[in-house]
XYZ file of N, CA, C and O in Angstrom:
604
model
N 25.507 26.888 25.384
C 25.317 26.340 24.051
C 24.885 27.436 23.067
O 25.322 27.425 21.924
N 24.067 28.366 23.543
C 23.610 29.456 22.691
C 24.781 30.332 22.252
O 24.874 30.736 21.095
N 25.699 30.589 23.177
C 26.877 31.397 22.856
C 27.718 30.711 21.781
O 28.196 31.360 20.842
N 27.877 29.416 21.888
C 28.626 28.651 20.904
C 27.973 28.762 19.530
O 28.651 28.992 18.521
N 26.655 28.629 19.484
C 25.934 28.747 18.215
C 26.105 30.134 17.601
O 26.262 30.264 16.386
N 26.061 31.162 18.439
C 26.234 32.524 17.935
C 27.633 32.717 17.341
O 27.776 33.314 16.270
N 28.634 32.217 18.042
C 29.999 32.325 17.538
C 30.174 31.566 16.223
O 30.796 32.061 15.278
N 29.616 30.389 16.153
C 29.711 29.589 14.932
C 28.987 30.263 13.768
O 29.455 30.213 12.627
N 27.862 30.913 14.054
C 27.147 31.649 13.006
C 27.967 32.833 12.509
O 27.980 33.138 11.310
N 28.674 33.503 13.419
C 29.540 34.614 13.021
C 30.677 34.111 12.137
O 31.035 34.755 11.146
N 31.258 32.964 12.504
C 32.317 32.363 11.681
C 31.776 32.069 10.282
O 32.425 32.372 9.272
N 30.594 31.508 10.215
C 29.990 31.187 8.912
C 29.752 32.457 8.094
O 30.018 32.472 6.880
N 29.280 33.520 8.734
C 29.033 34.784 8.029
C 30.327 35.385 7.491
O 30.389 35.827 6.343
N 31.361 35.408 8.317
C 32.647 35.959 7.882
C 33.221 35.118 6.748
O 33.727 35.658 5.754
N 33.112 33.812 6.871
C 33.614 32.921 5.821
C 32.898 33.189 4.502
O 33.539 33.283 3.454
N 31.582 33.341 4.555
C 30.825 33.637 3.324
C 31.271 34.952 2.695
O 31.409 35.046 1.469
N 31.507 35.959 3.534
C 31.985 37.237 3.017
C 33.347 37.079 2.344
O 33.583 37.633 1.267
N 34.238 36.318 2.959
C 35.574 36.100 2.393
C 35.501 35.330 1.077
O 36.281 35.591 0.153
N 34.563 34.406 0.993
C 34.373 33.658 -0.253
C 33.786 34.564 -1.338
O 34.223 34.519 -2.494
N 32.802 35.384 -0.972
C 32.195 36.302 -1.939
C 33.212 37.294 -2.493
O 33.184 37.630 -3.670
N 34.097 37.768 -1.628
C 35.120 38.730 -2.041
C 36.294 38.045 -2.736
O 37.226 38.711 -3.172
N 36.246 36.727 -2.815
C 37.280 35.899 -3.427
C 38.642 36.095 -2.768
O 39.685 35.931 -3.392
N 38.625 36.443 -1.490
C 39.854 36.494 -0.701
C 40.245 35.064 -0.369
O 41.419 34.705 -0.403
N 39.246 34.264 -0.061
C 39.427 32.825 0.136
C 38.591 32.102 -0.899
O 37.653 32.663 -1.458
N 38.915 30.836 -1.118
C 38.135 30.045 -2.067
C 37.670 28.741 -1.426
O 37.801 28.553 -0.212
N 37.153 27.857 -2.232
C 36.563 26.609 -1.748
C 37.556 25.741 -0.969
O 37.157 24.963 -0.107
N 38.832 25.879 -1.246
C 39.835 25.111 -0.499
C 39.740 25.429 0.995
O 39.911 24.544 1.835
N 39.459 26.668 1.334
C 39.313 27.040 2.740
C 38.128 26.309 3.367
O 38.205 25.844 4.499
N 37.044 26.181 2.621
C 35.870 25.432 3.112
C 36.255 23.979 3.372
O 35.776 23.370 4.323
N 37.110 23.423 2.527
C 37.576 22.059 2.740
C 38.331 21.947 4.060
O 38.181 20.968 4.798
N 39.150 22.939 4.366
C 39.869 22.947 5.642
C 38.890 23.003 6.817
O 39.073 22.315 7.818
N 37.860 23.810 6.665
C 36.851 23.892 7.721
C 36.138 22.557 7.907
O 35.825 22.177 9.023
N 35.910 21.844 6.833
C 35.264 20.529 6.946
C 36.156 19.542 7.693
O 35.664 18.706 8.442
N 37.455 19.623 7.490
C 38.381 18.778 8.252
C 38.262 19.072 9.739
O 38.297 18.162 10.558
N 38.123 20.339 10.047
C 37.967 20.726 11.445
C 36.676 20.136 12.002
O 36.644 19.685 13.132
N 35.648 20.126 11.216
C 34.373 19.570 11.653
C 34.499 18.111 12.038
O 33.749 17.612 12.837
N 35.472 17.440 11.459
C 35.655 16.020 11.730
C 36.455 15.754 13.003
O 36.947 14.655 13.204
N 36.592 16.754 13.843
C 37.187 16.521 15.148
C 38.500 17.212 15.436
O 38.999 17.131 16.539
N 39.073 17.874 14.457
C 40.322 18.583 14.710
C 39.978 20.044 14.999
O 40.015 20.905 14.124
N 39.635 20.317 16.247
C 39.031 21.579 16.642
C 39.873 22.819 16.377
O 39.334 23.880 16.104
N 41.171 22.715 16.466
C 42.019 23.886 16.320
C 42.671 23.961 14.942
O 43.506 24.830 14.690
N 42.280 23.103 14.048
C 42.941 22.975 12.761
C 42.957 24.276 11.968
O 44.012 24.736 11.517
N 41.815 24.896 11.782
C 41.729 26.098 10.953
C 42.517 27.240 11.573
O 43.299 27.906 10.887
N 42.342 27.470 12.859
C 43.061 28.586 13.478
C 44.567 28.355 13.456
O 45.341 29.287 13.221
N 45.001 27.118 13.655
C 46.435 26.822 13.586
C 46.973 27.008 12.174
O 48.041 27.592 11.980
N 46.242 26.523 11.191
C 46.677 26.662 9.800
C 46.735 28.132 9.380
O 47.711 28.570 8.762
N 45.703 28.892 9.713
C 45.686 30.303 9.348
C 46.785 31.085 10.058
O 47.451 31.925 9.445
N 46.977 30.823 11.329
C 48.018 31.521 12.088
C 49.399 31.234 11.508
O 50.213 32.143 11.317
N 49.652 29.974 11.228
C 50.923 29.587 10.636
C 51.109 30.249 9.272
O 52.173 30.794 8.962
N 50.072 30.219 8.471
C 50.122 30.827 7.139
C 50.431 32.320 7.230
O 51.305 32.830 6.521
N 49.723 33.026 8.103
C 49.919 34.472 8.246
C 51.357 34.772 8.674
O 52.020 35.642 8.092
N 51.853 34.048 9.661
C 53.217 34.293 10.140
C 54.262 33.996 9.075
O 55.193 34.780 8.866
N 54.128 32.873 8.407
C 55.102 32.492 7.384
C 55.025 33.402 6.159
O 56.053 33.739 5.570
N 53.826 33.796 5.787
C 53.658 34.660 4.615
C 54.341 36.001 4.844
O 55.011 36.528 3.948
N 54.193 36.527 6.026
C 54.834 37.800 6.342
C 56.354 37.691 6.188
O 56.999 38.560 5.597
N 56.926 36.610 6.675
C 58.370 36.400 6.559
C 58.788 36.287 5.093
O 59.785 36.878 4.668
N 58.035 35.506 4.327
C 58.376 35.292 2.917
C 58.298 36.602 2.136
O 59.180 36.907 1.326
N 57.261 37.386 2.385
C 57.128 38.667 1.676
C 58.286 39.591 2.028
O 58.834 40.268 1.152
N 58.684 39.616 3.278
C 59.830 40.442 3.672
C 61.105 39.986 2.965
O 61.915 40.809 2.531
N 61.280 38.670 2.846
C 62.443 38.140 2.130
C 62.383 38.501 0.640
O 63.389 38.886 0.044
N 61.197 38.398 0.061
C 61.039 38.757 -1.353
C 61.367 40.231 -1.563
O 62.007 40.598 -2.551
N 60.931 41.047 -0.632
C 61.176 42.484 -0.710
C 62.677 42.775 -0.722
O 63.151 43.615 -1.485
N 63.420 42.067 0.110
C 64.875 42.244 0.164
C 65.553 41.664 -1.072
O 66.499 42.253 -1.614
N 65.073 40.519 -1.522
C 65.731 39.789 -2.611
C 65.479 40.378 -4.004
O 66.290 40.161 -4.904
N 64.388 41.107 -4.171
C 64.045 41.566 -5.526
C 65.084 42.545 -6.074
O 65.268 42.658 -7.276
N 65.811 43.202 -5.182
C 66.847 44.135 -5.623
C 67.972 43.390 -6.337
O 68.564 43.919 -7.278
N 68.233 42.167 -5.883
C 69.328 41.373 -6.436
C 68.942 40.623 -7.703
O 69.802 40.119 -8.419
N 67.675 40.478 -7.974
C 67.246 39.744 -9.158
C 66.118 38.795 -8.819
O 65.532 38.849 -7.746
N 65.842 37.913 -9.770
C 64.653 37.079 -9.653
C 64.887 35.683 -9.098
O 63.923 34.983 -8.814
N 66.129 35.253 -8.960
C 66.379 33.873 -8.548
C 65.673 33.518 -7.246
O 64.909 32.558 -7.186
N 65.936 34.264 -6.209
C 65.331 33.972 -4.912
C 63.851 34.346 -4.886
O 63.051 33.677 -4.249
N 63.499 35.420 -5.587
C 62.100 35.860 -5.631
C 61.235 34.765 -6.240
O 60.149 34.464 -5.732
N 61.719 34.177 -7.302
C 61.006 33.098 -7.978
C 60.738 31.937 -7.013
O 59.611 31.449 -6.913
N 61.771 31.536 -6.288
C 61.611 30.424 -5.338
C 60.624 30.777 -4.224
O 59.789 29.948 -3.846
N 60.703 31.996 -3.733
C 59.757 32.421 -2.683
C 58.322 32.478 -3.220
O 57.381 32.094 -2.529
N 58.177 32.961 -4.454
C 56.841 33.061 -5.051
C 56.231 31.673 -5.247
O 55.036 31.478 -5.020
N 57.061 30.713 -5.651
C 56.567 29.336 -5.808
C 56.121 28.785 -4.458
O 55.042 28.202 -4.338
N 56.952 28.983 -3.443
C 56.616 28.500 -2.091
C 55.331 29.151 -1.577
O 54.427 28.472 -1.076
N 55.244 30.464 -1.719
C 54.084 31.184 -1.204
C 52.819 30.855 -1.986
O 51.745 30.720 -1.407
N 52.950 30.681 -3.285
C 51.782 30.303 -4.085
C 51.254 28.941 -3.629
O 50.050 28.766 -3.455
N 52.161 28.001 -3.397
C 51.742 26.674 -2.954
C 51.014 26.708 -1.618
O 49.955 26.092 -1.459
N 51.562 27.437 -0.659
C 50.892 27.493 0.645
C 49.592 28.279 0.558
O 48.615 27.960 1.247
N 49.543 29.277 -0.313
C 48.315 30.059 -0.484
C 47.204 29.214 -1.095
O 46.052 29.273 -0.663
N 47.566 28.417 -2.098
C 46.581 27.525 -2.714
C 46.071 26.519 -1.688
O 44.883 26.251 -1.606
N 46.971 25.982 -0.876
C 46.556 24.951 0.085
C 45.662 25.497 1.190
O 44.835 24.767 1.735
N 45.779 26.762 1.511
C 44.933 27.356 2.551
C 43.681 28.003 1.932
O 42.732 28.316 2.624
N 43.705 28.198 0.612
C 42.555 28.805 -0.051
C 42.655 30.311 -0.188
O 41.651 30.982 -0.404
N 43.860 30.862 -0.082
C 44.068 32.304 -0.206
C 44.199 32.658 -1.692
O 45.292 32.868 -2.220
N 43.069 32.740 -2.346
C 43.016 32.844 -3.797
C 43.729 34.080 -4.350
O 44.517 33.981 -5.284
N 43.446 35.232 -3.793
C 44.006 36.468 -4.345
C 45.514 36.561 -4.099
O 46.242 37.091 -4.940
N 45.980 36.046 -2.983
C 47.417 36.021 -2.723
C 48.086 35.069 -3.717
O 49.133 35.383 -4.283
N 47.487 33.915 -3.947
C 48.034 32.954 -4.917
C 48.092 33.571 -6.314
O 49.082 33.394 -7.037
N 47.054 34.308 -6.697
C 47.046 34.968 -8.004
C 48.162 36.007 -8.112
O 48.796 36.135 -9.159
N 48.388 36.744 -7.034
C 49.469 37.739 -7.028
C 50.830 37.053 -7.177
O 51.721 37.556 -7.868
N 50.975 35.909 -6.534
C 52.221 35.135 -6.670
C 52.417 34.689 -8.109
O 53.542 34.726 -8.634
N 51.348 34.283 -8.768
C 51.448 33.865 -10.161
C 51.890 35.021 -11.049
O 52.685 34.842 -11.963
N 51.408 36.211 -10.767
C 51.827 37.389 -11.519
C 53.330 37.597 -11.377
O 54.031 37.862 -12.367
N 53.837 37.458 -10.157
C 55.278 37.603 -9.919
C 56.044 36.511 -10.667
O 57.079 36.772 -11.289
N 55.535 35.290 -10.626
C 56.198 34.186 -11.336
C 56.263 34.458 -12.840
O 57.284 34.186 -13.485
N 55.191 34.999 -13.395
C 55.183 35.340 -14.821
C 56.242 36.394 -15.131
O 56.943 36.298 -16.143
N 56.360 37.379 -14.256
C 57.364 38.427 -14.449
C 58.775 37.864 -14.329
O 59.678 38.279 -15.068
N 58.962 36.939 -13.407
C 60.270 36.300 -13.268
C 60.636 35.558 -14.546
O 61.771 35.651 -15.029
N 59.675 34.831 -15.081
C 59.909 34.050 -16.299
C 60.273 34.969 -17.470
O 61.113 34.640 -18.292
N 59.635 36.142 -17.524
C 59.870 37.095 -18.610
C 61.037 38.044 -18.312
O 61.333 38.926 -19.112
N 61.651 37.879 -17.131
C 62.718 38.766 -16.674
C 62.269 40.231 -16.687
O 63.017 41.131 -17.060
N 61.034 40.444 -16.268
C 60.410 41.770 -16.236
C 60.527 42.324 -14.815
O 59.640 42.125 -13.983
N 61.613 43.001 -14.542
C 61.886 43.486 -13.186
C 60.838 44.500 -12.729
O 60.345 44.424 -11.595
N 60.484 45.434 -13.592
C 59.490 46.448 -13.218
C 58.147 45.787 -12.903
O 57.476 46.144 -11.924
N 57.775 44.824 -13.710
C 56.538 44.086 -13.458
C 56.610 43.294 -12.166
O 55.628 43.195 -11.428
N 57.785 42.737 -11.884
C 57.980 41.996 -10.635
C 57.842 42.890 -9.419
O 57.230 42.506 -8.424
N 58.401 44.082 -9.504
C 58.288 45.047 -8.403
C 56.820 45.437 -8.207
O 56.323 45.497 -7.081
N 56.131 45.676 -9.316
C 54.707 46.006 -9.245
C 53.903 44.822 -8.701
O 52.998 44.987 -7.883
N 54.250 43.629 -9.149
C 53.576 42.422 -8.659
C 53.780 42.226 -7.166
O 52.865 41.821 -6.452
N 54.980 42.533 -6.692
C 55.248 42.428 -5.259
C 54.422 43.430 -4.471
O 53.909 43.113 -3.392
N 54.245 44.631 -5.019
C 53.397 45.626 -4.363
C 51.952 45.124 -4.280
O 51.284 45.272 -3.244
N 51.484 44.502 -5.350
C 50.125 43.933 -5.352
C 50.032 42.795 -4.348
O 49.048 42.689 -3.610
N 51.055 41.952 -4.311
C 51.083 40.851 -3.346
C 50.972 41.389 -1.921
O 50.212 40.865 -1.107
N 51.710 42.426 -1.622
C 51.655 43.030 -0.284
C 50.254 43.537 0.033
O 49.760 43.353 1.150
N 49.612 44.161 -0.943
C 48.246 44.660 -0.743
C 47.269 43.512 -0.495
O 46.436 43.583 0.409
N 47.386 42.477 -1.310
C 46.479 41.332 -1.166
C 46.698 40.626 0.166
O 45.748 40.213 0.821
N 47.948 40.486 0.570
C 48.246 39.860 1.855
C 47.704 40.711 3.007
O 47.111 40.187 3.944
N 47.900 42.010 2.917
C 47.411 42.909 3.967
C 45.885 42.814 4.092
O 45.340 42.756 5.203
N 45.214 42.779 2.956
C 43.757 42.630 2.957
C 43.351 41.300 3.586
O 42.464 41.250 4.444
N 44.008 40.231 3.164
C 43.707 38.910 3.715
C 43.903 38.901 5.229
O 43.023 38.457 5.971
N 45.030 39.412 5.669
C 45.338 39.411 7.099
C 44.278 40.196 7.883
O 43.794 39.727 8.914
N 43.924 41.350 7.385
C 42.910 42.176 8.040
C 41.562 41.459 8.107
O 40.876 41.506 9.126
N 41.210 40.779 7.023
C 39.903 40.115 6.949
C 39.844 38.811 7.747
O 38.766 38.439 8.214
N 40.965 38.096 7.884
C 40.915 36.820 8.615
C 41.152 36.983 10.117
O 40.846 36.066 10.875
N 41.678 38.122 10.546
C 41.913 38.305 11.984
C 40.634 38.137 12.813
O 40.654 37.449 13.833
N 39.492 38.726 12.401
C 38.261 38.480 13.174
C 37.858 37.003 13.174
O 37.364 36.487 14.174
N 38.093 36.331 12.068
C 37.795 34.905 11.973
C 38.662 34.116 12.946
O 38.163 33.245 13.669
N 39.939 34.420 12.994
C 40.848 33.754 13.935
C 40.423 34.009 15.377
O 40.451 33.100 16.208
N 40.039 35.221 15.650
C 39.600 35.574 17.005
C 38.368 34.765 17.407
O 38.293 34.230 18.528
N 37.417 34.650 16.499
C 36.209 33.858 16.778
C 36.545 32.382 16.953
O 35.992 31.718 17.843
N 37.432 31.867 16.125
C 37.833 30.463 16.252
C 38.447 30.211 17.630
O 38.177 29.195 18.257
N 39.273 31.142 18.091
C 39.886 30.986 19.417
C 38.825 31.017 20.520
O 38.904 30.265 21.489
N 37.838 31.887 20.361
C 36.743 31.951 21.339
C 35.959 30.641 21.370
O 35.592 30.155 22.438
N 35.702 30.089 20.205
C 34.974 28.822 20.117
C 35.765 27.712 20.802
O 35.209 26.918 21.567
N 37.050 27.671 20.541
C 37.902 26.645 21.157
C 37.902 26.797 22.672
O 37.740 25.818 23.409
N 38.043 28.028 23.145
C 38.055 28.278 24.587
C 36.712 27.913 25.211
O 36.662 27.286 26.275
N 35.635 28.280 24.567
C 34.305 27.959 25.073
C 34.088 26.455 25.082
O 33.561 25.899 26.052
N 34.516 25.828 24.022
C 34.378 24.371 23.926
C 35.137 23.682 25.056
O 34.631 22.763 25.694
N 36.342 24.148 25.296
C 37.153 23.558 26.381
C 36.521 23.794 27.747
O 36.556 22.924 28.601
N 35.983 24.992 27.936
C 35.427 25.317 29.253
C 34.124 24.560 29.535
O 33.813 24.251 30.670
N 33.390 24.270 28.483
C 32.120 23.562 28.683
C 32.249 22.063 28.438
O 31.346 21.298 28.761
N 33.367 21.677 27.809
C 33.597 20.274 27.473
C 32.489 19.698 26.585
O 32.247 18.503 26.581
N 31.829 20.591 25.871
C 30.734 20.166 24.991
C 31.303 19.743 23.647
O 32.302 20.308 23.195
N 30.677 18.799 22.973
C 31.129 18.440 21.627
C 30.962 19.630 20.694
O 30.017 20.390 20.823
N 31.892 19.789 19.788
C 31.854 20.913 18.862
C 31.258 20.455 17.548
O 31.877 19.763 16.768
N 30.030 20.866 17.298
C 29.358 20.522 16.043
C 29.226 21.768 15.216
O 28.778 22.791 15.714
N 29.606 21.656 13.959
C 29.465 22.812 13.054
C 28.617 22.411 11.901
O 28.730 21.461 11.296
């Protein structure tokens, strides 16, 4: 039980740091509260899915920006929506910058916005990996002890 408490405290500390740095926002806390209500793997599954899909979308945007803004715009809308829903504030803001450039037909700004998006995504991925690792440890510990998971 002590190990579980330590892991949960580490998750809370990392989450606070991510909120302070505005990498994540209050929406992420809402997701964590859903997990508290009994869906033990919810946050780790959502984050893992988000990270995998975001990487694919950014790669597609990178390829598509050479051809123009049509596909980039659609990808930016999709990525902004998923970023907002997971609480990835800085990634969502970068997507909005790209959307603004698409609307203004500002190709140079769009290319620059995509570079910023890549940086923000890379930062997010680096910062949430320890959180994902801790969540997996908590799930494994919970399963092995069959103890109720209270956060």
